[in-house]
């Protein structure tokens, strides 16, 4: 794709907006030449841009008079705050003035705005939020991590399909291994939701490897791990908390012993490499999969590097036509899984039970 790919950044969304968003956007524009539209309170955004050297950078501002707070209801934010920075950003994609949205704001509102303004891809009932988790070999894509707390079996099947496409076209996996998160590898394990989803996924037109356990997220046994948003969000928060705890414990132990301090100096490059691998900022944002457009959801406490990397990921998503590839796979999956009559029969049986 040779077209000019413009990324709209919700400049008012994060905990430290708009300074972090502006700094990250400037860095992305300078490093990769990405055209950017900063959406938010014009005077505040202009004041932040004035702190940076932006000559020759393709950065514009689109004024938005409202802001969606972290505690705002997602549905109310979309319906009532029509001039919010997140909704205006998605409107830019709808009108063709931008091709992707990056936001560190209210994730529920970002997801709701994406669905309301851009709609869902045909064949996908619920978009999913995906995130990249480092493992002992490289990376694992986990979805959904918070977008859908209550799911039906065919929703999980669709998440698997979207995860396969993203892993192939963004993470570079030739034949990603897609697993369904459960409490054991045996087919008798899991709950009713996972067992019915497993039945659907057996006919998947991609490399479905069956049930995987929580440890498999980190040992590299699967490239894509699928679960509902409740479980996925717990996995995400535990991962973040564990990385922070390990770092704190290591610093404490090193600080208490002279020989440990000496050893740290010798192994500092290894520690720095480890820190970089578990730092969410290196992965930028979590893609919102399943909408007719591109959206990246960032951590509310994102730093400028995270925003910069999320902008880069958003451009890659558009440039590699991930949604086009997803729609092709949906067409191939008809009659096999997910949105088929088989899925509806499984869901009906679940509801009747």
Coordinates of C-alpha atoms in Angstrom, one line a residue:
X1 CA 0.0 0.0 0.0
X2 CA 1.5 3.3 -1.1
X3 CA -1.3 5.6 0.1
X4 CA -0.7 8.3 2.8
X5 CA -1.9 6.6 6.0
X6 CA -3.1 9.2 8.6
X7 CA -3.4 8.3 12.2
X8 CA -5.9 10.3 14.5
X9 CA -4.7 10.5 18.1
X10 CA -7.1 11.1 20.9
X11 CA -5.0 13.8 22.6
X12 CA -7.3 14.1 25.6
X13 CA -7.6 10.4 26.6
X14 CA -4.8 9.4 28.9
X15 CA -4.0 10.1 32.5
X16 CA -1.5 12.7 31.5
X17 CA -3.1 14.1 28.4
X18 CA -2.4 16.0 26.3
X19 CA 1.3 16.2 27.0
X20 CA 2.1 12.5 26.7
X21 CA 0.0 12.1 23.5
X22 CA 1.6 15.1 21.9
X23 CA 5.1 14.0 22.7
X24 CA 4.4 10.5 21.5
X25 CA 2.8 11.8 18.3
X26 CA 5.8 14.1 17.6
X27 CA 8.2 11.2 18.1
X28 CA 6.2 8.9 15.7
X29 CA 6.0 11.7 13.0
X30 CA 9.7 12.3 13.3
X31 CA 10.8 8.7 13.4
X32 CA 8.6 7.2 10.7
X33 CA 7.1 10.2 8.9
X34 CA 3.6 9.2 9.9
X35 CA 1.0 11.9 9.2
X36 CA -0.9 12.6 12.4
X37 CA -4.1 14.5 13.5
X38 CA -4.2 15.4 17.2
X39 CA -7.8 15.5 18.3
X40 CA -8.7 17.5 21.4
X41 CA -8.9 21.0 23.0
X42 CA -7.1 23.1 20.4
X43 CA -5.6 25.6 22.7
X44 CA -4.2 23.0 25.1
X45 CA -2.8 20.9 22.3
X46 CA -1.2 23.9 20.6
X47 CA 0.5 24.8 23.9
X48 CA 1.9 21.3 24.1
X49 CA 3.1 21.3 20.5
X50 CA 4.9 24.6 21.1
X51 CA 7.2 22.7 23.5
X52 CA 8.5 20.6 20.6
X53 CA 10.3 21.2 17.3
X54 CA 7.8 20.2 14.7
X55 CA 9.1 21.8 11.6
X56 CA 8.6 19.7 8.5
X57 CA 6.4 17.2 10.5
X58 CA 3.0 16.3 9.1
X59 CA 0.9 17.1 12.3
X60 CA -2.5 18.7 12.3
X61 CA -5.0 19.5 15.1
X62 CA -8.7 18.9 15.0
X63 CA -10.7 20.6 17.8
X64 CA -13.0 18.6 20.1
X65 CA -14.8 20.4 22.8
X66 CA -15.6 17.4 25.1
X67 CA -13.6 14.7 26.9
X68 CA -14.7 11.3 27.9
X69 CA -13.6 10.5 31.5
X70 CA -12.3 7.2 32.8
X71 CA -15.5 6.8 34.9
X72 CA -18.0 7.8 32.2
X73 CA -20.4 5.2 31.0
X74 CA -19.3 3.9 27.6
X75 CA -22.7 4.1 26.0
X76 CA -23.5 7.5 27.5
X77 CA -20.2 8.9 26.4
X78 CA -20.9 7.9 22.8
X79 CA -24.5 9.1 22.7
X80 CA -24.3 12.2 24.8
X81 CA -20.7 13.5 24.1
X82 CA -20.9 13.8 20.4
X83 CA -18.0 16.2 20.2
X84 CA -15.7 14.2 22.5
X85 CA -12.1 13.7 21.3
X86 CA -12.6 9.9 20.9
X87 CA -15.8 10.2 18.9
X88 CA -14.4 13.0 16.7
X89 CA -11.3 10.8 16.0
X90 CA -13.4 7.9 14.8
X91 CA -15.5 10.3 12.7
X92 CA -12.3 11.3 10.9
X93 CA -11.8 7.6 9.9
X94 CA -15.4 7.4 8.8
X95 CA -15.1 10.4 6.5
X96 CA -11.7 9.2 5.1
X97 CA -9.7 12.1 6.7
X98 CA -7.8 9.5 8.8
X99 CA -7.2 5.8 8.6
X100 CA -6.7 4.8 12.2
X101 CA -7.4 5.9 15.8
X102 CA -5.1 5.7 18.8
X103 CA -6.5 6.4 22.3
X104 CA -5.2 6.0 25.9
X105 CA -8.6 7.0 27.2
X106 CA -11.6 5.1 28.5
X107 CA -11.3 1.7 26.8
X108 CA -15.0 0.9 27.0
X109 CA -15.9 4.2 25.4
X110 CA -13.2 3.7 22.7
X111 CA -14.7 0.3 21.9
X112 CA -18.2 1.7 21.9
X113 CA -17.2 4.6 19.7
X114 CA -15.5 2.3 17.2
X115 CA -18.6 0.1 16.9
X116 CA -21.0 3.0 16.8
X117 CA -19.2 5.2 14.3
X118 CA -17.4 2.5 12.1
X119 CA -19.7 -0.5 12.7
X120 CA -18.6 -4.1 12.9
X121 CA -17.0 -6.2 10.2
X122 CA -19.7 -8.5 8.6
X123 CA -19.5 -11.8 10.3
X124 CA -18.1 -10.5 13.6
X125 CA -20.7 -10.1 16.3
X126 CA -18.4 -8.5 18.9
X127 CA -15.1 -6.8 18.5
X128 CA -12.3 -7.9 20.8
X129 CA -9.4 -6.2 22.5
X130 CA -6.1 -8.1 21.9
X131 CA -2.8 -7.6 23.7
X132 CA 0.7 -8.9 23.2
X133 CA 2.3 -10.8 26.1
X134 CA 6.0 -11.7 26.1
X135 CA 6.8 -15.4 26.4
X136 CA 10.0 -17.4 26.7
X137 CA 10.4 -17.7 22.9
X138 CA 8.9 -14.4 21.5
X139 CA 5.3 -13.2 21.9
X140 CA 1.8 -14.5 22.6
X141 CA -1.4 -12.7 21.4
X142 CA -4.2 -12.9 24.0
X143 CA -7.8 -11.9 23.3
X144 CA -10.3 -10.8 24.5
X145 CA -8.7 -8.8 27.4
X146 CA -11.7 -6.8 28.5
X147 CA -14.1 -5.9 25.8
X148 CA -16.6 -8.6 26.3
X149 CA -17.2 -10.0 29.8
X150 CA -20.0 -12.3 28.9
X151 CA -19.5 -14.4 25.8
X152 CA -21.2 -17.1 23.8
X153 CA -19.3 -20.0 22.2
X154 CA -19.3 -18.4 18.7
X155 CA -17.9 -15.2 20.0
X156 CA -14.8 -17.1 21.2
X157 CA -14.6 -18.8 17.8
X158 CA -14.7 -15.4 16.1
X159 CA -12.0 -14.1 18.5
X160 CA -9.8 -17.1 17.5
X161 CA -10.3 -16.2 13.8
X162 CA -9.3 -12.6 14.4
X163 CA -6.3 -13.6 16.4
X164 CA -5.1 -15.9 13.7
X165 CA -5.2 -13.1 11.1
X166 CA -3.5 -10.6 13.4
X167 CA -0.8 -13.0 14.3
X168 CA 0.0 -13.8 10.7
X169 CA -0.1 -10.3 9.2
X170 CA 1.3 -8.2 12.1
X171 CA 3.4 -10.6 14.2
X172 CA 4.7 -12.5 11.2
X173 CA 3.6 -16.0 12.2
X174 CA 3.3 -18.3 9.2
X175 CA 0.9 -20.7 10.8
X176 CA 0.1 -19.5 14.3
X177 CA -1.0 -22.0 16.9
X178 CA -4.4 -20.9 18.2
X179 CA -5.4 -22.2 21.6
X180 CA -8.5 -21.9 23.8
X181 CA -7.7 -21.0 27.5
X182 CA -8.9 -23.6 29.9
X183 CA -8.1 -25.2 33.3
X184 CA -6.5 -28.2 31.6
X185 CA -5.6 -29.6 28.2
X186 CA -8.0 -32.6 28.3
X187 CA -11.3 -32.2 26.4
X188 CA -13.2 -33.0 29.6
X189 CA -11.9 -29.9 31.2
X190 CA -13.2 -26.3 31.0
X191 CA -16.7 -25.0 31.5
X192 CA -19.8 -25.1 29.2
X193 CA -18.6 -22.1 27.3
X194 CA -15.2 -23.4 26.5
X195 CA -16.4 -26.9 25.7
X196 CA -19.0 -25.6 23.2
X197 CA -16.4 -23.2 21.7
X198 CA -14.0 -26.0 21.4
X199 CA -16.5 -28.0 19.3
X200 CA -16.9 -25.0 16.9
X201 CA -13.1 -24.5 16.7
X202 CA -12.5 -28.1 15.7
X203 CA -13.6 -27.2 12.2
X204 CA -11.6 -23.9 12.0
X205 CA -9.8 -23.1 8.7
X206 CA -6.6 -22.3 10.7
X207 CA -4.2 -24.0 13.1
X208 CA -6.4 -24.6 16.1
X209 CA -4.4 -26.7 18.7
X210 CA -7.1 -27.2 21.3
X211 CA -7.1 -26.3 25.0
X212 CA -4.2 -24.5 26.5
X213 CA -3.5 -23.6 30.2
X214 CA -2.4 -20.3 31.8
X215 CA 1.2 -21.3 31.8
X216 CA 1.2 -21.8 28.0
X217 CA 0.7 -18.1 27.6
X218 CA 4.2 -17.6 28.8
X219 CA 6.1 -20.7 27.6
X220 CA 5.4 -20.2 23.9
X221 CA 3.3 -23.3 23.4
X222 CA 0.7 -21.2 21.6
X223 CA 0.9 -18.0 19.5
X224 CA -2.7 -17.0 20.1
X225 CA -4.7 -17.6 23.3
X226 CA -8.4 -17.0 23.3
X227 CA -10.7 -16.4 26.3
X228 CA -13.6 -14.2 27.3
X229 CA -13.0 -10.6 28.4
X230 CA -13.4 -11.3 32.1
X231 CA -10.7 -14.0 32.2
X232 CA -8.5 -12.1 29.7
X233 CA -8.6 -8.9 31.8
X234 CA -7.5 -10.9 34.8
X235 CA -4.7 -12.4 32.8
X236 CA -3.6 -9.0 31.7
X237 CA -3.6 -7.4 35.1
X238 CA -1.9 -10.4 36.7
X239 CA 0.8 -10.2 34.0
X240 CA 1.4 -6.5 34.6
X241 CA 1.4 -6.9 38.4
X242 CA 3.8 -9.9 38.3
X243 CA 6.3 -8.0 36.1
X244 CA 6.2 -5.0 38.5
X245 CA 6.6 -7.3 41.6
X246 CA 9.6 -9.1 40.1
X247 CA 11.3 -5.8 39.3
X248 CA 10.6 -4.5 42.8
X249 CA 11.8 -7.7 44.5
X250 CA 15.0 -7.8 42.4
X251 CA 15.8 -4.2 43.2
X252 CA 15.3 -4.8 46.9
X253 CA 17.5 -7.9 47.0
X254 CA 20.2 -6.2 45.0
X255 CA 20.2 -3.2 47.2
X256 CA 20.6 -5.3 50.4
X257 CA 23.8 -7.1 49.4
X258 CA 27.2 -5.8 48.2
X259 CA 27.9 -8.8 46.1
X260 CA 24.5 -8.6 44.5
X261 CA 25.2 -5.0 43.6
X262 CA 28.5 -6.1 42.0
X263 CA 26.7 -8.9 40.1
X264 CA 24.0 -6.4 39.0
X265 CA 26.7 -4.2 37.3
X266 CA 28.0 -7.2 35.4
X267 CA 24.5 -8.4 34.4
X268 CA 22.9 -4.9 33.8
X269 CA 22.6 -5.4 30.0
X270 CA 20.6 -8.6 30.7
X271 CA 18.4 -6.8 33.2
X272 CA 17.8 -4.0 30.7
X273 CA 16.8 -6.4 28.0
X274 CA 14.4 -8.2 30.4
X275 CA 12.8 -4.8 31.4
X276 CA 12.3 -3.9 27.8
X277 CA 10.7 -7.2 27.0
X278 CA 8.1 -6.9 29.8
X279 CA 7.4 -3.2 29.3
X280 CA 4.0 -2.6 27.8
X281 CA 5.3 0.6 26.2
X282 CA 7.3 -1.5 23.7
X283 CA 4.1 -3.0 22.3
X284 CA 2.2 0.3 22.1
X285 CA -1.5 -0.4 22.2
X286 CA -4.0 -3.2 22.1
X287 CA -5.7 -3.5 18.7
X288 CA -9.5 -3.4 18.6
X289 CA -10.3 -6.2 16.3
X290 CA -13.5 -6.6 14.4
X291 CA -14.5 -3.0 13.5
X292 CA -14.6 -1.6 10.0
X293 CA -11.5 0.4 10.6
X294 CA -8.5 0.5 12.8
X295 CA -8.4 1.3 16.5
X296 CA -5.6 1.0 19.0
X297 CA -6.4 1.1 22.8
X298 CA -3.5 2.2 25.0
X299 CA -3.0 1.9 28.7
X300 CA -4.3 5.0 30.6
X301 CA -0.9 5.6 32.1
X302 CA 0.9 5.3 28.8
X303 CA 4.2 7.1 28.4
X304 CA 5.2 8.9 25.1
X305 CA 7.1 5.8 23.9
X306 CA 3.9 3.7 24.2
X307 CA 1.9 6.3 22.2
X308 CA 4.6 6.4 19.6
X309 CA 4.7 2.6 19.2
X310 CA 0.9 2.4 19.1
X311 CA 0.8 4.9 16.3
X312 CA 3.3 2.8 14.4
X313 CA 1.3 -0.4 15.0
X314 CA -1.9 1.4 13.8
X315 CA -0.1 2.3 10.5
X316 CA 1.1 -1.3 10.1
X317 CA -2.4 -2.6 10.6
X318 CA -3.8 -0.4 7.8
X319 CA -0.8 -0.9 5.5
X320 CA -1.0 -4.7 5.8
X321 CA -4.7 -4.7 5.1
X322 CA -5.5 -6.8 8.2
X323 CA -9.3 -6.2 7.9
X324 CA -9.3 -7.4 4.3
X325 CA -7.5 -10.6 5.3
X326 CA -10.0 -11.1 8.1
X327 CA -13.0 -10.8 5.8
X328 CA -11.4 -13.4 3.4
X329 CA -11.0 -15.8 6.3
X330 CA -14.6 -15.2 7.5
X331 CA -15.7 -16.1 4.0
X332 CA -13.7 -19.3 4.1
X333 CA -15.0 -20.2 7.5
X334 CA -18.7 -20.1 6.4
X335 CA -20.0 -23.6 6.9
X336 CA -17.3 -24.6 9.3
X337 CA -17.4 -22.4 12.5
X338 CA -18.3 -19.2 14.2
X339 CA -21.2 -17.5 12.4
X340 CA -22.7 -20.7 10.9
X341 CA -25.8 -22.7 11.8
X342 CA -23.6 -25.0 13.8
X343 CA -22.7 -22.1 16.1
X344 CA -26.3 -21.1 16.4
X345 CA -27.2 -24.7 17.4
X346 CA -24.5 -24.7 20.1
X347 CA -25.7 -21.3 21.4
X348 CA -29.3 -22.4 21.4
X349 CA -28.5 -25.6 23.3
X350 CA -26.5 -23.5 25.9
X351 CA -29.4 -21.1 26.4
X352 CA -32.0 -24.0 26.8
X353 CA -29.8 -25.7 29.3

